[in-house]
Amino acid sequence: MPYVLGIDIGGTTTSAAVSRLSSAGWAAPEVVRLGVRSAAVPSVLHVSGDGALTVGDPDQLDAGRVARGFIRRVGDDVPLIVGGEPCTPQALVAVLAMWVVERVLAHEGEPAEQVVISHPASWGAYRRELLHQALWDIGLATVTLLPEPVAAAESHAARGWGGGTLGVFSLGGTEFEASVVRWADPVGFRLLGSASAVEPFGGADIDEALVGHVRSRLDKQMRHLYASAPHARAALFGLRRECQRVKEDLTAALETDVILTASHGQVRVPVNRADLEELIRPALRVSVDTLVRVVRTCGLRPSELDGVLLVGGAARMPLVAELVRAALPGPVSVEPEPQTTAAAGAALAAVQIVAPPAVRSHGPVWTSQATWTSQLPVVASPNPEPAPHVEQDDTGAGPPPRPPVKITPLKLPRMRSAQRLFGLVGGHP
């Protein structure tokens, strides 16, 4: 069955969604289960001792064989050293994108008609072209790049969200971006402006704040465990993972326990939502102020926004919506799984590329629970030299090309040979 694929490679997790063509039309985007226990996988590449690459290995403590956070490094001339091999950040992003494409291919049985990958709003032509070339080199030629807030707006519009001028508050695992998008016939949503936090801020920073809070409440014996060798690193890693779980639980619960394992049994540290919100409120206020500033920089008054969309896993926290509503009038929208919003929106954009709509009005119309009729204009059209992509205004375009640095990249596979490199069939997701 023909299908299109949308991919969102974030700083901490990667997600994907497909839309399939049936006799009734293109189906609503369906999130792909990339991991064993969840739809998303960590945006992590691990090189084993024999040179094999696997995706998503958060338990790996050998930092020299793990690559993470490379999406933020695209455009940086300094390579990352992974398993002793220098590799450009964009090559690592392309490897992860290829892994997703191959994994979906193994499930669907045929290649996607079109692939759309979201990217940070701050990217300009320089970074987009670097990633396009890396994707081309690895064998992904028919790929369109789309700014994350544009993809998010497409996803919300497809679910019936109205409004032509929208703020987008994106809070991921390691990054924050505030953007404004506007509907403009006949090109669809366009990025008007964006900005990141002055200091990097994301869900991982919230986890670290909670780690510090919990450690301050431990007794002397447990504090010694988290500060002394040889078990300190593993114990601290376990504490971080537990605090991440607790942070997610507190999006719905008012109180829960951090559960730690010690030599004398389990230790429970109670944490409530008020404790967590008190820790992170100042940083979130700065982030919301950044969104207000972007709105004004775009020549708009806050009252001119038709609403604000919340994107990213950390955006589920109730305090985020509370602070946004206090600063900006109008409705605030967050999808049930905001960490997959951009992937779903990318899949919607891919449908528009392969099946341009005849009617060019504002927003898609859902015809049933399973299918939709596109009434969005074309987001992009294929361009084979070297690959199709969406050109956006170069707001925050990034640095101009710099003198090249000679880097010996990892030998990247062609599309179908990626299975041999990653061990995709039966391998670690």
Coordinates of C-alpha atoms in Angstrom, one line a residue:
M1 CA 0.0 0.0 0.0
P2 CA 1.5 3.4 -1.0
Y3 CA 2.5 5.5 2.0
V4 CA 4.5 8.6 2.9
L5 CA 6.8 9.1 5.9
G6 CA 7.3 12.0 8.3
I7 CA 10.4 12.0 10.6
D8 CA 11.2 14.3 13.6
I9 CA 14.8 13.9 14.9
G10 CA 15.0 15.8 18.1
G11 CA 17.8 16.4 20.6
T12 CA 16.8 13.5 22.7
T13 CA 14.2 11.4 20.9
T14 CA 13.3 10.5 17.3
S15 CA 9.7 9.8 16.2
A16 CA 8.0 9.0 12.9
A17 CA 4.5 8.9 11.4
V18 CA 3.1 7.4 8.1
S19 CA 0.1 8.2 6.1
R20 CA -1.2 5.4 3.8
L21 CA -3.2 5.6 0.6
S22 CA -6.4 3.5 0.3
S23 CA -9.4 3.6 -1.9
A24 CA -11.0 6.1 0.5
G25 CA -8.0 8.5 0.2
W26 CA -5.0 9.3 2.3
A27 CA -5.4 8.0 5.9
A28 CA -4.7 10.2 8.9
P29 CA -1.1 10.1 10.1
E30 CA -0.3 7.1 12.2
V31 CA 2.7 7.2 14.6
V32 CA 5.2 4.5 14.0
R33 CA 6.4 2.4 16.9
L34 CA 10.2 2.7 16.6
G35 CA 11.1 1.4 20.1
V36 CA 10.4 -1.7 21.9
R37 CA 8.3 0.0 24.7
S38 CA 7.5 3.4 23.1
A39 CA 6.8 5.0 19.8
A40 CA 10.0 7.1 20.0
V41 CA 13.6 6.0 20.2
P42 CA 16.5 8.0 21.8
S43 CA 18.4 10.1 19.2
V44 CA 21.5 8.1 20.1
L45 CA 24.0 6.2 17.9
H46 CA 26.2 3.6 19.5
V47 CA 29.3 2.0 17.9
S48 CA 30.1 -1.5 19.3
G49 CA 33.6 -2.9 19.5
D50 CA 33.3 -4.7 16.1
G51 CA 32.1 -1.4 14.4
A52 CA 28.4 -2.2 14.2
L53 CA 26.0 0.7 14.7
T54 CA 22.8 0.5 16.8
V55 CA 20.2 3.2 17.5
G56 CA 18.8 4.1 20.9
D57 CA 21.0 2.8 23.6
P58 CA 20.5 5.0 26.7
D59 CA 22.0 2.5 29.1
Q60 CA 25.4 2.6 27.4
L61 CA 27.9 4.3 29.7
D62 CA 30.9 4.2 27.3
A63 CA 30.7 7.8 26.2
G64 CA 33.5 7.3 23.6
R65 CA 31.3 5.0 21.6
V66 CA 28.1 7.0 21.8
A67 CA 26.9 9.9 19.8
R68 CA 24.0 12.1 21.0
G69 CA 22.9 15.7 20.6
F70 CA 24.2 15.8 17.0
I71 CA 21.1 17.6 15.6
R72 CA 22.2 20.7 17.5
R73 CA 25.7 20.5 16.1
V74 CA 24.8 20.6 12.4
G75 CA 26.8 23.4 10.9
D76 CA 29.6 22.9 13.3
D77 CA 32.9 22.2 11.5
V78 CA 34.3 20.3 14.4
P79 CA 33.5 16.6 14.0
L80 CA 32.3 14.2 16.7
I81 CA 34.5 11.3 17.6
V82 CA 32.4 8.1 17.7
G83 CA 34.2 4.8 18.4
G84 CA 37.5 6.5 17.4
E85 CA 36.1 7.7 14.0
P86 CA 35.6 11.4 13.2
C87 CA 32.1 12.1 11.9
T88 CA 30.2 15.3 10.9
P89 CA 27.0 16.0 12.8
Q90 CA 25.0 16.0 9.6
A91 CA 26.3 12.6 8.7
L92 CA 25.1 11.2 12.0
V93 CA 21.6 12.8 11.5
A94 CA 21.5 11.2 8.0
V95 CA 22.4 7.8 9.5
L96 CA 19.6 8.1 12.0
A97 CA 17.2 9.1 9.3
M98 CA 18.2 6.2 7.2
W99 CA 17.6 3.8 10.1
V100 CA 14.1 5.1 10.5
V101 CA 13.5 4.8 6.7
E102 CA 14.8 1.2 6.7
R103 CA 12.8 0.3 9.8
V104 CA 9.6 1.5 8.3
L105 CA 10.5 -0.1 5.0
A106 CA 10.9 -3.5 6.7
H107 CA 7.4 -3.1 8.2
E108 CA 5.6 -1.7 5.1
G109 CA 7.4 -3.9 2.5
E110 CA 8.0 -1.0 0.1
P111 CA 9.8 2.3 0.1
A112 CA 7.9 5.5 1.0
E113 CA 6.6 7.7 -1.8
Q114 CA 8.0 10.7 -0.1
V115 CA 9.9 11.5 3.1
V116 CA 9.7 14.8 5.0
I117 CA 12.0 15.5 7.9
S118 CA 11.4 18.4 10.3
H119 CA 14.3 20.6 11.5
P120 CA 14.9 23.4 14.1
A121 CA 13.2 26.6 13.2
S122 CA 16.5 28.5 13.6
W123 CA 18.1 26.7 10.6
G124 CA 18.8 28.7 7.5
A125 CA 20.0 27.6 4.0
Y126 CA 23.5 26.8 5.2
R127 CA 22.4 24.0 7.7
R128 CA 19.7 22.8 5.4
E129 CA 22.1 22.3 2.5
L130 CA 24.6 20.5 4.8
L131 CA 21.9 18.0 5.8
H132 CA 20.6 17.6 2.3
Q133 CA 24.0 16.7 1.1
A134 CA 24.5 14.2 3.9
L135 CA 21.1 12.6 3.1
W136 CA 22.0 12.5 -0.6
D137 CA 25.3 10.8 0.1
I138 CA 23.6 8.1 2.2
G139 CA 21.1 7.4 -0.5
L140 CA 18.0 9.4 0.6
A141 CA 17.5 11.6 -2.4
T142 CA 13.7 12.4 -2.3
V143 CA 13.6 14.1 1.1
T144 CA 11.9 17.4 1.9
L145 CA 13.0 19.5 4.9
L146 CA 10.4 21.4 6.9
P147 CA 10.8 23.7 9.9
E148 CA 9.4 22.0 13.1
P149 CA 6.9 24.8 13.9
V150 CA 5.5 24.6 10.4
A151 CA 5.0 20.8 10.7
A152 CA 3.4 21.4 14.2
A153 CA 1.0 23.9 12.7
E154 CA 0.1 21.4 9.9
S155 CA -0.7 18.7 12.5
H156 CA -2.8 21.0 14.7
A157 CA -4.7 22.3 11.6
A158 CA -5.4 18.8 10.5
R159 CA -7.1 18.1 13.8
G160 CA -9.4 21.1 13.4
W161 CA -7.4 23.9 15.1
G162 CA -8.3 27.2 13.5
G163 CA -6.3 30.4 13.1
G164 CA -3.9 31.7 10.6
T165 CA -1.3 33.3 12.9
L166 CA 0.1 31.0 15.6
G167 CA 2.8 31.1 18.2
V168 CA 4.7 27.8 18.6
F169 CA 6.3 27.0 22.0
S170 CA 8.6 24.0 21.5
L171 CA 10.2 22.5 24.6
G172 CA 12.1 19.3 23.8
G173 CA 14.6 17.2 25.7
T174 CA 17.6 19.5 25.2
E175 CA 16.3 22.5 23.4
F176 CA 13.7 25.3 23.4
E177 CA 12.5 27.4 20.5
A178 CA 9.8 30.0 20.2
S179 CA 8.4 30.7 16.8
V180 CA 5.6 32.4 14.9
V181 CA 4.0 30.9 11.8
R182 CA 1.3 32.3 9.5
W183 CA -0.9 30.9 6.9
A184 CA -0.2 32.4 3.5
D185 CA -2.1 31.3 0.4
P186 CA -1.0 29.5 -1.7
V187 CA 2.1 28.2 0.1
G188 CA 0.6 27.0 3.5
F189 CA 2.1 27.9 6.8
R190 CA 5.3 30.0 6.7
L191 CA 7.8 30.7 9.4
L192 CA 7.7 34.4 10.4
G193 CA 10.4 34.3 13.0
S194 CA 12.0 32.2 15.8
A195 CA 14.4 32.4 18.7
S196 CA 16.0 30.0 21.1
A197 CA 16.7 30.4 24.8
V198 CA 19.9 32.4 25.5
E199 CA 21.0 29.4 27.7
P200 CA 20.1 25.9 26.4
F201 CA 17.0 24.7 28.2
G202 CA 14.9 21.6 27.8
G203 CA 13.4 18.6 29.5
A204 CA 16.9 17.3 30.5
D205 CA 17.5 20.5 32.5
I206 CA 14.2 19.9 34.3
D207 CA 15.4 16.3 35.1
E208 CA 18.7 17.7 36.5
A209 CA 16.9 20.2 38.7
L210 CA 14.8 17.3 40.1
V211 CA 18.0 15.2 40.6
G212 CA 19.5 18.0 42.7
H213 CA 16.3 18.4 44.7
V214 CA 16.1 14.6 45.4
R215 CA 19.8 14.4 46.4
S216 CA 19.3 17.3 48.8
R217 CA 16.7 15.2 50.6
L218 CA 18.8 11.9 50.9
D219 CA 20.4 10.8 54.1
K220 CA 24.2 10.8 54.5
Q221 CA 24.7 7.2 53.4
M222 CA 22.8 7.7 50.1
R223 CA 24.5 11.0 49.4
H224 CA 27.8 9.2 49.7
L225 CA 26.7 6.6 47.2
Y226 CA 26.0 9.3 44.6
A227 CA 29.3 11.0 45.2
S228 CA 31.9 8.3 45.5
A229 CA 33.5 5.7 43.1
P230 CA 33.2 3.1 41.8
H231 CA 29.4 3.0 41.7
A232 CA 28.7 6.7 41.6
R233 CA 28.3 7.0 37.9
A234 CA 25.9 4.1 37.5
A235 CA 23.9 5.3 40.6
L236 CA 23.7 8.8 39.3
F237 CA 22.5 7.5 35.9
G238 CA 19.8 5.5 37.6
L239 CA 18.7 8.5 39.6
R240 CA 18.4 10.6 36.5
R241 CA 16.3 8.0 34.8
E242 CA 14.1 7.8 37.8
C243 CA 13.7 11.5 38.0
Q244 CA 12.7 11.6 34.3
R245 CA 10.0 9.1 35.0
V246 CA 8.7 11.1 38.0
K247 CA 8.7 14.3 35.9
E248 CA 6.5 12.6 33.3
D249 CA 4.2 11.2 36.1
L250 CA 3.7 14.6 37.6
T251 CA 2.1 15.9 34.4
A252 CA -1.0 14.0 35.5
A253 CA -0.4 13.3 39.2
L254 CA 0.0 15.8 42.0
E255 CA 2.4 13.7 44.0
T256 CA 4.6 10.6 43.5
D257 CA 7.8 9.0 44.8
V258 CA 11.3 8.8 43.5
I259 CA 12.3 5.1 44.1
L260 CA 15.9 4.4 44.7
T261 CA 17.7 1.1 45.3
A262 CA 20.2 0.9 48.1
S263 CA 22.1 -2.0 49.9
H264 CA 19.5 -2.0 52.6
G265 CA 16.5 -2.0 50.2
Q266 CA 14.4 0.6 48.4
V267 CA 14.4 4.3 49.4
R268 CA 11.4 6.4 48.6
V269 CA 11.6 10.2 48.3
P270 CA 8.2 11.9 47.9
V271 CA 8.0 14.7 45.3
N272 CA 5.0 16.7 44.5
R273 CA 4.1 18.9 41.5
A274 CA 4.4 22.1 43.5
D275 CA 8.0 21.2 44.4
L276 CA 8.9 20.6 40.7
E277 CA 7.1 23.7 39.5
E278 CA 8.9 25.9 42.1
L279 CA 12.3 24.6 40.7
I280 CA 11.6 25.3 37.1
R281 CA 9.2 28.3 37.1
P282 CA 12.0 30.9 36.6
A283 CA 13.4 29.2 33.6
L284 CA 10.0 28.6 32.0
R285 CA 9.1 32.3 32.6
V286 CA 12.2 33.3 30.6
S287 CA 11.2 30.9 27.8
V288 CA 7.6 32.4 27.7
D289 CA 9.1 35.9 27.6
T290 CA 11.2 34.7 24.6
L291 CA 8.0 33.8 22.8
V292 CA 6.4 37.2 23.6
R293 CA 9.6 38.8 22.3
V294 CA 9.5 36.8 19.0
V295 CA 5.8 37.9 18.5
R296 CA 6.8 41.5 18.8
T297 CA 9.9 41.1 16.6
C298 CA 7.5 39.8 13.9
G299 CA 5.7 43.1 14.1
L300 CA 2.7 41.6 15.9
R301 CA 0.9 42.4 19.1
P302 CA 0.3 39.4 21.4
S303 CA -3.5 40.0 20.8
E304 CA -3.0 39.3 17.1
L305 CA -2.1 35.7 17.7
D306 CA -4.9 33.3 17.0
G307 CA -3.4 30.9 19.6
V308 CA -0.3 29.1 20.8
L309 CA 0.7 25.6 20.0
L310 CA 2.8 23.6 22.6
V311 CA 5.2 21.1 21.1
G312 CA 7.7 18.6 22.6
G313 CA 7.5 16.1 25.4
A314 CA 8.2 18.6 28.1
A315 CA 5.4 20.8 26.9
R316 CA 2.9 18.5 28.6
M317 CA 3.7 20.0 32.0
P318 CA 0.7 21.9 33.2
L319 CA 2.9 24.8 34.3
V320 CA 3.9 25.5 30.6
A321 CA 0.3 26.1 29.5
E322 CA -0.4 28.1 32.7
L323 CA 2.5 30.5 32.0
V324 CA 1.7 30.8 28.3
R325 CA -1.9 31.7 29.0
A326 CA -0.8 34.3 31.6
A327 CA 1.5 36.0 29.1
L328 CA -0.5 35.7 25.8
P329 CA -4.3 36.0 25.3
G330 CA -6.1 33.4 23.2
P331 CA -6.3 29.6 23.3
V332 CA -3.4 27.3 24.0
S333 CA -3.3 23.9 22.3
V334 CA -1.2 20.8 23.1
E335 CA -1.8 17.4 21.4
P336 CA -2.1 14.2 23.6
E337 CA 1.4 13.2 22.5
P338 CA 3.2 16.5 21.8
Q339 CA 6.5 14.7 21.2
T340 CA 5.1 13.2 18.0
T341 CA 3.3 16.4 16.7
A342 CA 6.1 17.4 14.3
A343 CA 6.4 13.8 12.9
A344 CA 2.6 13.8 12.2
G345 CA 2.8 17.2 10.6
A346 CA 5.7 16.1 8.4
A347 CA 3.7 13.2 7.2
L348 CA 0.8 15.5 6.3
A349 CA 3.2 17.7 4.3
A350 CA 4.5 14.6 2.5
V351 CA 0.9 13.8 1.4
Q352 CA 0.7 17.3 -0.1
I353 CA 3.8 16.7 -2.1
V354 CA 2.8 13.5 -3.7
A355 CA -0.9 14.5 -4.1
P356 CA -1.1 18.3 -4.5
P357 CA -4.7 19.4 -3.6
A358 CA -6.9 20.9 -6.2
V359 CA -8.7 23.1 -3.7
R360 CA -6.4 25.7 -2.1
S361 CA -8.3 26.9 1.0
H362 CA -7.3 27.1 4.7
G363 CA -6.6 23.8 6.3
P364 CA -7.3 20.1 5.7
V365 CA -10.7 18.7 6.4
W366 CA -11.2 15.4 8.2
T367 CA -13.7 13.3 6.3
S368 CA -13.8 10.5 8.9
Q369 CA -11.8 9.1 11.8
A370 CA -9.5 7.3 9.4
T371 CA -9.1 9.5 6.3
W372 CA -8.8 13.1 5.4
T373 CA -9.1 15.2 2.3
S374 CA -6.3 17.7 1.8
Q375 CA -7.2 21.3 1.2
L376 CA -3.7 22.6 2.1
P377 CA -1.6 24.0 -0.6
V378 CA 1.6 22.3 -1.7
V379 CA 4.4 22.6 0.9
A380 CA 7.2 21.7 -1.5
S381 CA 7.8 20.0 -4.8
P382 CA 10.6 17.5 -5.7
N383 CA 13.8 18.9 -7.0
P384 CA 16.4 16.3 -7.9
E385 CA 19.5 18.5 -7.6
P386 CA 20.4 17.1 -5.1
A387 CA 17.1 16.6 -3.3
P388 CA 13.8 18.3 -2.9
H389 CA 13.4 20.6 0.1
V390 CA 11.4 23.6 1.4
E391 CA 13.0 27.0 1.2
Q392 CA 12.2 29.2 4.1
D393 CA 13.2 32.7 4.9
D394 CA 16.6 32.8 6.4
T395 CA 15.5 34.2 9.8
G396 CA 18.3 33.0 12.1
A397 CA 20.0 31.5 9.0
G398 CA 23.2 30.5 10.8
P399 CA 26.7 31.1 9.7
P400 CA 27.8 31.4 6.0
P401 CA 30.0 28.7 4.6
R402 CA 33.4 28.6 6.2
P403 CA 36.7 27.2 5.0
P404 CA 36.4 23.4 4.9
V405 CA 37.8 21.2 7.6
K406 CA 39.1 17.9 6.3
I407 CA 37.1 15.2 8.0
T408 CA 37.1 11.5 7.3
P409 CA 33.5 10.5 7.8
L410 CA 32.1 7.1 8.7
K411 CA 31.4 5.0 5.7
L412 CA 27.7 5.5 5.3
P413 CA 25.5 2.9 3.6
R414 CA 23.2 3.1 0.7
M415 CA 19.5 2.8 1.4
R416 CA 19.1 -1.0 1.4
S417 CA 22.6 -1.9 2.6
A418 CA 21.9 0.0 5.8
Q419 CA 20.5 -3.3 7.2
R420 CA 23.9 -4.9 7.1
L421 CA 25.5 -2.0 9.0
F422 CA 22.9 -1.6 11.7
G423 CA 21.6 -5.1 12.0
L424 CA 18.1 -3.7 11.7
V425 CA 16.3 -7.1 11.5
G426 CA 16.1 -8.2 15.0
G427 CA 18.6 -5.6 16.2
H428 CA 18.3 -3.1 19.0
P429 CA 15.7 -0.4 18.0

